[in-house]
PDB file of C-alpha atoms in Angstrom:
ATOM      1  CA  UNK A  72     -33.280  38.530 -30.838  1.00  0.00           C
ATOM      2  CA  UNK A  73     -29.992  40.127 -30.031  1.00  0.00           C
ATOM      3  CA  UNK A  74     -26.851  38.245 -31.274  1.00  0.00           C
ATOM      4  CA  UNK A  75     -25.435  38.132 -27.760  1.00  0.00           C
ATOM      5  CA  UNK A  76     -28.286  35.882 -26.644  1.00  0.00           C
ATOM      6  CA  UNK A  77     -27.304  33.141 -29.123  1.00  0.00           C
ATOM      7  CA  UNK A  78     -23.664  33.250 -27.989  1.00  0.00           C
ATOM      8  CA  UNK A  79     -24.640  32.876 -24.333  1.00  0.00           C
ATOM      9  CA  UNK A  80     -27.028  30.028 -25.106  1.00  0.00           C
ATOM     10  CA  UNK A  81     -24.313  28.151 -27.009  1.00  0.00           C
ATOM     11  CA  UNK A  82     -21.924  28.429 -24.064  1.00  0.00           C
ATOM     12  CA  UNK A  83     -24.558  27.185 -21.645  1.00  0.00           C
ATOM     13  CA  UNK A  84     -25.282  24.173 -23.857  1.00  0.00           C
ATOM     14  CA  UNK A  85     -21.625  23.229 -24.268  1.00  0.00           C
ATOM     15  CA  UNK A  86     -20.809  23.063 -20.553  1.00  0.00           C
ATOM     16  CA  UNK A  87     -23.262  20.300 -19.616  1.00  0.00           C
ATOM     17  CA  UNK A  88     -22.094  18.261 -22.620  1.00  0.00           C
ATOM     18  CA  UNK A  89     -18.489  18.538 -21.439  1.00  0.00           C
ATOM     19  CA  UNK A  90     -19.443  17.503 -17.934  1.00  0.00           C
ATOM     20  CA  UNK A  91     -21.432  14.566 -19.275  1.00  0.00           C
ATOM     21  CA  UNK A  92     -18.417  13.383 -21.284  1.00  0.00           C
ATOM     22  CA  UNK A  93     -16.192  13.637 -18.211  1.00  0.00           C
ATOM     23  CA  UNK A  94     -18.727  11.724 -16.128  1.00  0.00           C
ATOM     24  CA  UNK A  95     -18.898   9.010 -18.785  1.00  0.00           C
ATOM     25  CA  UNK A  96     -15.094   8.744 -18.815  1.00  0.00           C
ATOM     26  CA  UNK A  97     -15.001   8.564 -15.020  1.00  0.00           C
ATOM     27  CA  UNK A  98     -17.684   5.862 -14.935  1.00  0.00           C
ATOM     28  CA  UNK A  99     -15.874   3.832 -17.593  1.00  0.00           C
ATOM     29  CA  UNK A 100     -12.605   4.125 -15.664  1.00  0.00           C
ATOM     30  CA  UNK A 101     -14.161   3.098 -12.357  1.00  0.00           C
ATOM     31  CA  UNK A 102     -15.837   0.095 -14.012  1.00  0.00           C
ATOM     32  CA  UNK A 103     -12.454  -1.040 -15.365  1.00  0.00           C
ATOM     33  CA  UNK A 104     -10.802  -0.609 -11.926  1.00  0.00           C
ATOM     34  CA  UNK A 105     -13.622  -2.608 -10.310  1.00  0.00           C
ATOM     35  CA  UNK A 106     -13.057  -5.424 -12.814  1.00  0.00           C
ATOM     36  CA  UNK A 107      -9.314  -5.477 -12.062  1.00  0.00           C
ATOM     37  CA  UNK A 108     -10.089  -5.532  -8.333  1.00  0.00           C
ATOM     38  CA  UNK A 109     -12.443  -8.502  -8.794  1.00  0.00           C
ATOM     39  CA  UNK A 110      -9.763 -10.389 -10.743  1.00  0.00           C
ATOM     40  CA  UNK A 111      -7.216  -9.598  -8.031  1.00  0.00           C
ATOM     41  CA  UNK A 112      -9.523 -10.904  -5.298  1.00  0.00           C
ATOM     42  CA  UNK A 113     -10.027 -14.229  -7.035  1.00  0.00           C
ATOM     43  CA  UNK A 114      -6.503 -14.780  -8.410  1.00  0.00           C
ATOM     44  CA  UNK A 115      -3.892 -13.042  -6.204  1.00  0.00           C
ATOM     45  CA  UNK A 116      -4.063 -15.723  -3.439  1.00  0.00           C
ATOM     46  CA  UNK A 117      -2.875 -18.271  -6.005  1.00  0.00           C
ATOM     47  CA  UNK A 118       0.546 -16.559  -6.216  1.00  0.00           C
ATOM     48  CA  UNK A 119       3.556 -15.951  -3.995  1.00  0.00           C
ATOM     49  CA  UNK A 120       6.677 -13.828  -4.444  1.00  0.00           C
ATOM     50  CA  UNK A 121      10.055 -12.992  -2.986  1.00  0.00           C
ATOM     51  CA  UNK A 122       9.996  -9.731  -1.033  1.00  0.00           C
ATOM     52  CA  UNK A 123      12.985  -7.570  -0.089  1.00  0.00           C
ATOM     53  CA  UNK A 124      12.228  -4.863   2.470  1.00  0.00           C
ATOM     54  CA  UNK A 125      14.813  -2.091   2.916  1.00  0.00           C
ATOM     55  CA  UNK A 126      13.888  -0.155   6.029  1.00  0.00           C
ATOM     56  CA  UNK A 127      15.277   2.773   7.972  1.00  0.00           C
ATOM     57  CA  UNK A 128      13.968   4.453  11.113  1.00  0.00           C
ATOM     58  CA  UNK A 129      15.116   7.185  13.461  1.00  0.00           C
ATOM     59  CA  UNK A 130      16.094   5.652  16.807  1.00  0.00           C
ATOM     60  CA  UNK A 131      18.043   6.842  19.811  1.00  0.00           C
ATOM     61  CA  UNK A 132      21.591   5.424  19.928  1.00  0.00           C
ATOM     62  CA  UNK A 133      22.558   3.045  22.683  1.00  0.00           C
ATOM     63  CA  UNK A 134      23.606   4.772  25.899  1.00  0.00           C
ATOM     64  CA  UNK A 135      27.342   5.033  26.380  1.00  0.00           C
ATOM     65  CA  UNK A 136      29.553   6.833  28.850  1.00  0.00           C
ATOM     66  CA  UNK A 137      30.911  10.157  27.625  1.00  0.00           C
ATOM     67  CA  UNK A 138      33.242  12.696  29.185  1.00  0.00           C
ATOM     68  CA  UNK A 139      33.677  16.422  28.723  1.00  0.00           C
ATOM     69  CA  UNK A 140      31.200  18.999  27.451  1.00  0.00           C
ATOM     70  CA  UNK A 141      29.620  16.455  25.107  1.00  0.00           C
ATOM     71  CA  UNK A 142      28.400  14.477  28.106  1.00  0.00           C
ATOM     72  CA  UNK A 143      25.781  17.162  28.781  1.00  0.00           C
ATOM     73  CA  UNK A 144      24.231  16.951  25.320  1.00  0.00           C
ATOM     74  CA  UNK A 145      21.201  14.681  24.940  1.00  0.00           C
ATOM     75  CA  UNK A 146      21.685  11.856  22.425  1.00  0.00           C
ATOM     76  CA  UNK A 147      20.423  12.625  18.945  1.00  0.00           C
ATOM     77  CA  UNK A 148      18.284  10.154  16.998  1.00  0.00           C
ATOM     78  CA  UNK A 149      20.106   8.329  14.222  1.00  0.00           C
ATOM     79  CA  UNK A 150      18.834   6.261  11.318  1.00  0.00           C
ATOM     80  CA  UNK A 151      18.949   2.522  11.909  1.00  0.00           C
ATOM     81  CA  UNK A 152      18.843   0.352   8.785  1.00  0.00           C
ATOM     82  CA  UNK A 153      17.415  -3.120   8.257  1.00  0.00           C
ATOM     83  CA  UNK A 154      16.910  -5.461   5.332  1.00  0.00           C
ATOM     84  CA  UNK A 155      14.375  -8.268   5.578  1.00  0.00           C
ATOM     85  CA  UNK A 156      14.056 -10.900   2.852  1.00  0.00           C
ATOM     86  CA  UNK A 157      10.852 -12.943   2.944  1.00  0.00           C
ATOM     87  CA  UNK A 158       8.505 -15.068   0.926  1.00  0.00           C
ATOM     88  CA  UNK A 159       5.240 -13.214   0.555  1.00  0.00           C
ATOM     89  CA  UNK A 160       1.651 -14.142  -0.250  1.00  0.00           C
ATOM     90  CA  UNK A 161      -1.903 -12.922   0.170  1.00  0.00           C
ATOM     91  CA  UNK A 162      -4.546 -15.026   1.878  1.00  0.00           C
ATOM     92  CA  UNK A 163      -7.568 -14.897   4.173  1.00  0.00           C
ATOM     93  CA  UNK A 164      -8.245 -16.017   7.712  1.00  0.00           C
ATOM     94  CA  UNK A 165     -10.616 -18.997   7.661  1.00  0.00           C
ATOM     95  CA  UNK A 166     -13.018 -17.385  10.161  1.00  0.00           C
ATOM     96  CA  UNK A 167     -12.892 -14.021   8.404  1.00  0.00           C
ATOM     97  CA  UNK A 168     -12.781 -14.710   4.696  1.00  0.00           C
ATOM     98  CA  UNK A 169     -14.014 -11.310   3.503  1.00  0.00           C
ATOM     99  CA  UNK A 170     -10.543  -9.681   3.475  1.00  0.00           C
ATOM    100  CA  UNK A 171      -7.117 -10.534   2.085  1.00  0.00           C
ATOM    101  CA  UNK A 172      -4.059 -10.077   4.301  1.00  0.00           C
ATOM    102  CA  UNK A 173      -0.319 -10.231   3.708  1.00  0.00           C
ATOM    103  CA  UNK A 174       1.616 -13.202   5.112  1.00  0.00           C
ATOM    104  CA  UNK A 175       5.377 -13.686   5.180  1.00  0.00           C
ATOM    105  CA  UNK A 176       7.957 -16.289   6.147  1.00  0.00           C
ATOM    106  CA  UNK A 177      11.288 -14.560   6.758  1.00  0.00           C
ATOM    107  CA  UNK A 178      14.345 -15.844   4.891  1.00  0.00           C
ATOM    108  CA  UNK A 179      16.954 -13.512   6.400  1.00  0.00           C
ATOM    109  CA  UNK A 180      17.399 -10.316   8.414  1.00  0.00           C
ATOM    110  CA  UNK A 181      20.371  -8.051   7.663  1.00  0.00           C
ATOM    111  CA  UNK A 182      22.082 -10.930   5.882  1.00  0.00           C
ATOM    112  CA  UNK A 183      21.629 -13.308   8.825  1.00  0.00           C
ATOM    113  CA  UNK A 184      19.742 -16.451   7.864  1.00  0.00           C
ATOM    114  CA  UNK A 185      16.538 -16.951   9.806  1.00  0.00           C
ATOM    115  CA  UNK A 186      14.896 -19.771   7.891  1.00  0.00           C
ATOM    116  CA  UNK A 187      16.647 -19.767   4.539  1.00  0.00           C
ATOM    117  CA  UNK A 188      14.979 -20.985   1.375  1.00  0.00           C
ATOM    118  CA  UNK A 189      12.813 -23.509   3.240  1.00  0.00           C
ATOM    119  CA  UNK A 190      10.715 -20.438   4.140  1.00  0.00           C
ATOM    120  CA  UNK A 191       8.963 -20.854   0.783  1.00  0.00           C
ATOM    121  CA  UNK A 192       7.796 -24.388   1.625  1.00  0.00           C
ATOM    122  CA  UNK A 193       6.746 -23.358   5.134  1.00  0.00           C
ATOM    123  CA  UNK A 194       4.670 -20.498   3.739  1.00  0.00           C
ATOM    124  CA  UNK A 195       3.001 -22.833   1.237  1.00  0.00           C
ATOM    125  CA  UNK A 196       2.096 -25.199   4.073  1.00  0.00           C
ATOM    126  CA  UNK A 197       0.580 -22.403   6.143  1.00  0.00           C
ATOM    127  CA  UNK A 198      -1.449 -21.107   3.190  1.00  0.00           C
ATOM    128  CA  UNK A 199      -2.851 -24.558   2.471  1.00  0.00           C
ATOM    129  CA  UNK A 200      -3.671 -25.224   6.127  1.00  0.00           C
ATOM    130  CA  UNK A 201      -6.808 -24.307   8.039  1.00  0.00           C
ATOM    131  CA  UNK A 202      -5.105 -22.994  11.187  1.00  0.00           C
ATOM    132  CA  UNK A 203      -5.809 -19.286  11.706  1.00  0.00           C
ATOM    133  CA  UNK A 204      -3.563 -19.223  14.780  1.00  0.00           C
ATOM    134  CA  UNK A 205      -0.512 -20.124  12.697  1.00  0.00           C
ATOM    135  CA  UNK A 206      -1.382 -17.426  10.174  1.00  0.00           C
ATOM    136  CA  UNK A 207      -1.763 -14.843  12.915  1.00  0.00           C
ATOM    137  CA  UNK A 208       1.668 -15.791  14.245  1.00  0.00           C
ATOM    138  CA  UNK A 209       3.184 -14.974  10.853  1.00  0.00           C
ATOM    139  CA  UNK A 210       1.239 -11.738  10.856  1.00  0.00           C
ATOM    140  CA  UNK A 211       2.607 -10.554  14.220  1.00  0.00           C
ATOM    141  CA  UNK A 212       6.141 -11.955  13.999  1.00  0.00           C
ATOM    142  CA  UNK A 213       6.912  -9.883  10.924  1.00  0.00           C
ATOM    143  CA  UNK A 214       5.801  -6.720  12.718  1.00  0.00           C
ATOM    144  CA  UNK A 215       8.151  -7.566  15.591  1.00  0.00           C
ATOM    145  CA  UNK A 216      11.035  -8.088  13.165  1.00  0.00           C
ATOM    146  CA  UNK A 217      10.508  -4.702  11.515  1.00  0.00           C
ATOM    147  CA  UNK A 218      11.939  -1.454  12.820  1.00  0.00           C
ATOM    148  CA  UNK A 219       9.748   0.899  14.892  1.00  0.00           C
ATOM    149  CA  UNK A 220       6.659   1.033  12.653  1.00  0.00           C
ATOM    150  CA  UNK A 221       5.332  -1.764  10.457  1.00  0.00           C
ATOM    151  CA  UNK A 222       3.137  -0.753   7.536  1.00  0.00           C
ATOM    152  CA  UNK A 223       1.255  -3.853   6.435  1.00  0.00           C
ATOM    153  CA  UNK A 224      -1.587  -4.919   4.137  1.00  0.00           C
ATOM    154  CA  UNK A 225      -0.639  -2.516   1.367  1.00  0.00           C
ATOM    155  CA  UNK A 226      -0.212  -4.986  -1.503  1.00  0.00           C
ATOM    156  CA  UNK A 227      -3.978  -5.459  -1.810  1.00  0.00           C
ATOM    157  CA  UNK A 228      -4.937  -1.764  -1.846  1.00  0.00           C
ATOM    158  CA  UNK A 229      -6.569  -2.366  -5.215  1.00  0.00           C
ATOM    159  CA  UNK A 230      -9.372  -4.147  -3.333  1.00  0.00           C
ATOM    160  CA  UNK A 231     -10.481  -0.819  -1.857  1.00  0.00           C
ATOM    161  CA  UNK A 232     -12.058  -0.119  -5.231  1.00  0.00           C
ATOM    162  CA  UNK A 233     -14.260  -3.123  -5.912  1.00  0.00           C
ATOM    163  CA  UNK A 234     -17.671  -2.292  -7.334  1.00  0.00           C
ATOM    164  CA  UNK A 235     -19.264  -2.659  -3.888  1.00  0.00           C
ATOM    165  CA  UNK A 236     -16.692  -0.384  -2.229  1.00  0.00           C
ATOM    166  CA  UNK A 237     -16.636   2.460  -4.721  1.00  0.00           C
ATOM    167  CA  UNK A 238     -19.723   4.109  -3.206  1.00  0.00           C
ATOM    168  CA  UNK A 239     -17.636   4.782  -0.080  1.00  0.00           C
ATOM    169  CA  UNK A 240     -15.370   7.197  -1.959  1.00  0.00           C
ATOM    170  CA  UNK A 241     -15.583  10.413  -3.882  1.00  0.00           C
ATOM    171  CA  UNK A 242     -13.615  10.441  -7.167  1.00  0.00           C
ATOM    172  CA  UNK A 243     -12.338  13.212  -9.418  1.00  0.00           C
ATOM    173  CA  UNK A 244     -10.249  13.107 -12.589  1.00  0.00           C
ATOM    174  CA  UNK A 245      -7.060  15.082 -11.935  1.00  0.00           C
ATOM    175  CA  UNK A 246      -4.958  14.925 -15.092  1.00  0.00           C
ATOM    176  CA  UNK A 247      -2.293  12.764 -16.712  1.00  0.00           C
ATOM    177  CA  UNK A 248       1.321  11.789 -16.012  1.00  0.00           C
ATOM    178  CA  UNK A 249       3.846   9.042 -16.767  1.00  0.00           C
ATOM    179  CA  UNK A 250       4.417   5.855 -14.776  1.00  0.00           C
ATOM    180  CA  UNK A 251       7.683   4.690 -16.299  1.00  0.00           C
ATOM    181  CA  UNK A 252       7.030   4.739 -20.038  1.00  0.00           C
ATOM    182  CA  UNK A 253       3.245   4.404 -19.642  1.00  0.00           C
ATOM    183  CA  UNK A 254       0.904   7.382 -19.825  1.00  0.00           C
ATOM    184  CA  UNK A 255      -1.660   7.266 -17.048  1.00  0.00           C
ATOM    185  CA  UNK A 256      -4.678   9.298 -16.016  1.00  0.00           C
ATOM    186  CA  UNK A 257      -4.767  10.328 -12.350  1.00  0.00           C
ATOM    187  CA  UNK A 258      -7.904   9.808 -10.312  1.00  0.00           C
ATOM    188  CA  UNK A 259      -8.211  11.493  -6.879  1.00  0.00           C
ATOM    189  CA  UNK A 260     -10.228   9.703  -4.201  1.00  0.00           C
ATOM    190  CA  UNK A 261     -11.466  10.647  -0.736  1.00  0.00           C
ATOM    191  CA  UNK A 262     -13.106   8.251   1.687  1.00  0.00           C
ATOM    192  CA  UNK A 263     -16.643   9.228   2.673  1.00  0.00           C
ATOM    193  CA  UNK A 264     -17.796   6.112   4.538  1.00  0.00           C
ATOM    194  CA  UNK A 265     -16.767   2.594   5.535  1.00  0.00           C
ATOM    195  CA  UNK A 266     -14.270   1.147   7.963  1.00  0.00           C
ATOM    196  CA  UNK A 267     -11.316   0.797   5.585  1.00  0.00           C
ATOM    197  CA  UNK A 268      -8.214   2.549   6.924  1.00  0.00           C
ATOM    198  CA  UNK A 269      -4.478   2.882   6.667  1.00  0.00           C
ATOM    199  CA  UNK A 270      -3.186   0.235   9.060  1.00  0.00           C
ATOM    200  CA  UNK A 271       0.081   1.119  10.775  1.00  0.00           C
ATOM    201  CA  UNK A 272       1.184  -1.053  13.689  1.00  0.00           C
ATOM    202  CA  UNK A 273       3.183   0.780  16.350  1.00  0.00           C
ATOM    203  CA  UNK A 274       4.552  -0.540  19.641  1.00  0.00           C
ATOM    204  CA  UNK A 275       1.590  -0.927  21.962  1.00  0.00           C
ATOM    205  CA  UNK A 276      -1.133   0.274  19.605  1.00  0.00           C
ATOM    206  CA  UNK A 277      -2.530   0.286  16.132  1.00  0.00           C
ATOM    207  CA  UNK A 278      -3.311   3.474  14.237  1.00  0.00           C
ATOM    208  CA  UNK A 279      -6.223   3.500  11.801  1.00  0.00           C
ATOM    209  CA  UNK A 280      -6.810   6.562   9.644  1.00  0.00           C
ATOM    210  CA  UNK A 281      -9.366   7.436   6.904  1.00  0.00           C
ATOM    211  CA  UNK A 282      -8.074   7.311   3.351  1.00  0.00           C
ATOM    212  CA  UNK A 283      -7.326   9.897   0.670  1.00  0.00           C
ATOM    213  CA  UNK A 284      -5.078   9.464  -2.341  1.00  0.00           C
ATOM    214  CA  UNK A 285      -4.841   8.776  -6.054  1.00  0.00           C
ATOM    215  CA  UNK A 286      -5.213   5.921  -8.534  1.00  0.00           C
ATOM    216  CA  UNK A 287      -2.971   6.069 -11.621  1.00  0.00           C
ATOM    217  CA  UNK A 288      -4.606   4.228 -14.526  1.00  0.00           C
ATOM    218  CA  UNK A 289      -2.871   3.314 -17.775  1.00  0.00           C
ATOM    219  CA  UNK A 290      -4.286   4.584 -21.032  1.00  0.00           C
ATOM    220  CA  UNK A 291      -5.881   3.337 -23.197  1.00  0.00           C
ATOM    221  CA  UNK A 292      -6.565  -0.054 -21.556  1.00  0.00           C
ATOM    222  CA  UNK A 293      -7.474   1.379 -18.083  1.00  0.00           C
ATOM    223  CA  UNK A 294      -5.165  -0.949 -16.124  1.00  0.00           C
ATOM    224  CA  UNK A 295      -4.361   0.429 -12.616  1.00  0.00           C
ATOM    225  CA  UNK A 296      -0.602   0.942 -12.268  1.00  0.00           C
ATOM    226  CA  UNK A 297      -0.266   2.889  -9.020  1.00  0.00           C
ATOM    227  CA  UNK A 298      -2.201   3.737  -5.870  1.00  0.00           C
ATOM    228  CA  UNK A 299      -1.020   6.436  -3.446  1.00  0.00           C
ATOM    229  CA  UNK A 300      -2.257   7.320   0.040  1.00  0.00           C
ATOM    230  CA  UNK A 301      -1.581  10.307   2.290  1.00  0.00           C
ATOM    231  CA  UNK A 302      -2.887  10.836   5.829  1.00  0.00           C
ATOM    232  CA  UNK A 303      -2.021  13.344   8.536  1.00  0.00           C
ATOM    233  CA  UNK A 304      -2.959  13.663  12.205  1.00  0.00           C
ATOM    234  CA  UNK A 305      -1.981  15.487  15.367  1.00  0.00           C
ATOM    235  CA  UNK A 306      -0.416  13.545  18.233  1.00  0.00           C
ATOM    236  CA  UNK A 307       0.051  15.914  21.159  1.00  0.00           C
ATOM    237  CA  UNK A 308       2.626  18.449  19.914  1.00  0.00           C
ATOM    238  CA  UNK A 309       3.524  16.465  16.788  1.00  0.00           C
ATOM    239  CA  UNK A 310       2.114  16.384  13.294  1.00  0.00           C
ATOM    240  CA  UNK A 311       2.423  12.885  11.834  1.00  0.00           C
ATOM    241  CA  UNK A 312       2.035  12.312   8.107  1.00  0.00           C
ATOM    242  CA  UNK A 313       1.996   8.855   6.550  1.00  0.00           C
ATOM    243  CA  UNK A 314       2.513   8.364   2.819  1.00  0.00           C
ATOM    244  CA  UNK A 315       2.325   5.154   0.803  1.00  0.00           C
ATOM    245  CA  UNK A 316       2.700   4.243  -2.865  1.00  0.00           C
ATOM    246  CA  UNK A 317       1.948   0.835  -4.368  1.00  0.00           C
ATOM    247  CA  UNK A 318       3.056   0.153  -7.945  1.00  0.00           C
ATOM    248  CA  UNK A 319       1.378  -2.691  -9.808  1.00  0.00           C
ATOM    249  CA  UNK A 320       2.603  -4.553 -12.875  1.00  0.00           C
ATOM    250  CA  UNK A 321       0.406  -6.382 -15.385  1.00  0.00           C
ATOM    251  CA  UNK A 322       1.333 -10.070 -15.718  1.00  0.00           C
ATOM    252  CA  UNK A 323       1.145 -12.361 -18.744  1.00  0.00           C
ATOM    253  CA  UNK A 324      -2.158 -13.873 -17.583  1.00  0.00           C
ATOM    254  CA  UNK A 325      -3.799 -10.430 -17.558  1.00  0.00           C
ATOM    255  CA  UNK A 326      -3.928  -9.680 -13.825  1.00  0.00           C
ATOM    256  CA  UNK A 327      -1.888  -7.093 -11.923  1.00  0.00           C
ATOM    257  CA  UNK A 328       0.344  -7.824  -8.918  1.00  0.00           C
ATOM    258  CA  UNK A 329       2.428  -5.488  -6.737  1.00  0.00           C
ATOM    259  CA  UNK A 330       5.973  -4.810  -7.925  1.00  0.00           C
ATOM    260  CA  UNK A 331       6.951  -2.268  -5.242  1.00  0.00           C
ATOM    261  CA  UNK A 332       5.620  -0.472  -2.174  1.00  0.00           C
ATOM    262  CA  UNK A 333       7.096   2.683  -0.649  1.00  0.00           C
ATOM    263  CA  UNK A 334       5.980   3.760   2.813  1.00  0.00           C
ATOM    264  CA  UNK A 335       7.220   6.897   4.597  1.00  0.00           C
ATOM    265  CA  UNK A 336       6.339   8.553   7.897  1.00  0.00           C
ATOM    266  CA  UNK A 337       7.126  12.206   8.559  1.00  0.00           C
ATOM    267  CA  UNK A 338       7.055  13.799  12.022  1.00  0.00           C
ATOM    268  CA  UNK A 339       6.800  17.593  12.010  1.00  0.00           C
ATOM    269  CA  UNK A 340       7.884  17.500   8.365  1.00  0.00           C
ATOM    270  CA  UNK A 341      11.014  15.378   8.908  1.00  0.00           C
ATOM    271  CA  UNK A 342      11.392  11.803   7.674  1.00  0.00           C
ATOM    272  CA  UNK A 343      11.111   9.363  10.569  1.00  0.00           C
ATOM    273  CA  UNK A 344      10.528   5.939   8.972  1.00  0.00           C
ATOM    274  CA  UNK A 345      10.934   4.611   5.444  1.00  0.00           C
ATOM    275  CA  UNK A 346      10.191   1.160   4.071  1.00  0.00           C
ATOM    276  CA  UNK A 347      10.816   0.156   0.453  1.00  0.00           C
ATOM    277  CA  UNK A 348       9.388  -3.236  -0.525  1.00  0.00           C
ATOM    278  CA  UNK A 349      10.442  -4.892  -3.800  1.00  0.00           C
ATOM    279  CA  UNK A 350       8.689  -7.972  -5.247  1.00  0.00           C
ATOM    280  CA  UNK A 351      10.073 -10.465  -7.727  1.00  0.00           C
ATOM    281  CA  UNK A 352       9.689 -14.020  -8.963  1.00  0.00           C
ATOM    282  CA  UNK A 353       5.899 -14.185  -8.729  1.00  0.00           C
ATOM    283  CA  UNK A 354       4.815 -17.786  -9.251  1.00  0.00           C
ATOM    284  CA  UNK A 355       1.809 -19.987  -8.462  1.00  0.00           C
ATOM    285  CA  UNK A 356       1.742 -21.116  -4.844  1.00  0.00           C
ATOM    286  CA  UNK A 357       1.506 -24.754  -5.952  1.00  0.00           C
ATOM    287  CA  UNK A 358       4.604 -24.507  -8.179  1.00  0.00           C
ATOM    288  CA  UNK A 359       8.062 -24.903  -6.617  1.00  0.00           C
TER     289      UNK A 359
END
C-alpha cells in the first residue's frame, strides 16, 4: 500500500482516542461535582454565617425645585448606595422540602441598627421552627430592604449540578485559569431542560431566565470553586443582561460554602445594579 494511507489511518485512530480521554475527564469531573452538591444539600443547612451586602443601583434623584436653564433638563439617574448586614442561612420550606432557599435576619442597614446581634438568635429560632409563614416573611422583607433589584438564592447554585440535575445541561471543557492561587479547569454549561432559572425579584414581578455559565473546578482534587451565570433578554427597547458569580471555599470538614457573590445588571451595556455579598464566620446553627 502507499505510505500515505498509513499516515492517514494513524491520524484517524488518534482522534477518537483523544475524544475518549476528554469524555472520561469530563465524566470524572461531573461525578466529583455531583458528590460535592450532594454533600452541600445534606450539610449546608447546618451552618449560618454573617453576610455583608454592598449594593448600588441607578435611581432618579428626588425632585427639587430648580431655576434657570437647568430647570428644563430632565433629572439624570444617580447611583444610590446601601450596605446591609445580616445573619444568613440556607433552609427549606416545610411544605416544599425539595429546594434550599436563603434566609436572612437583618442586623443593620447603612449603619443603622435594625435588630442588632440578636438577629442571630432570631434566625436560629426561625430555622428550628415549623412555620413556613415566618420563613416567607424573612424571604420577602429582605427583598424590600434591598435597592431596586434583589438577586436571591445564589449561594446554593452548586445544587444545580446534582447527579439527577446534570442531564438537564450540556457541558464542555473550556480550558484552565487561576482562582486566587488555585489552578482550575473551566467547564461551560448550557441549560437544555428543567425549570431551574435565574431568580431576580423586581418591583411588581419576578423574572425567571434559563441558565448558561461556567463551573470552575480546582485541580487535582476536583473541588468546585466558582460558578458564573450570564443571561440576556429584550425588554421593549432595552437589552438587559444579568451576570452572577459565586465563589466557594472548602472548609475544614471537607464541604464547600459560599465566600462571596457578585451580581450585576447591565441595561443597554451600562451598569444599572451591583450587589457584592461577603460571607464570614461560618459556624454550626446550634453553636452560639
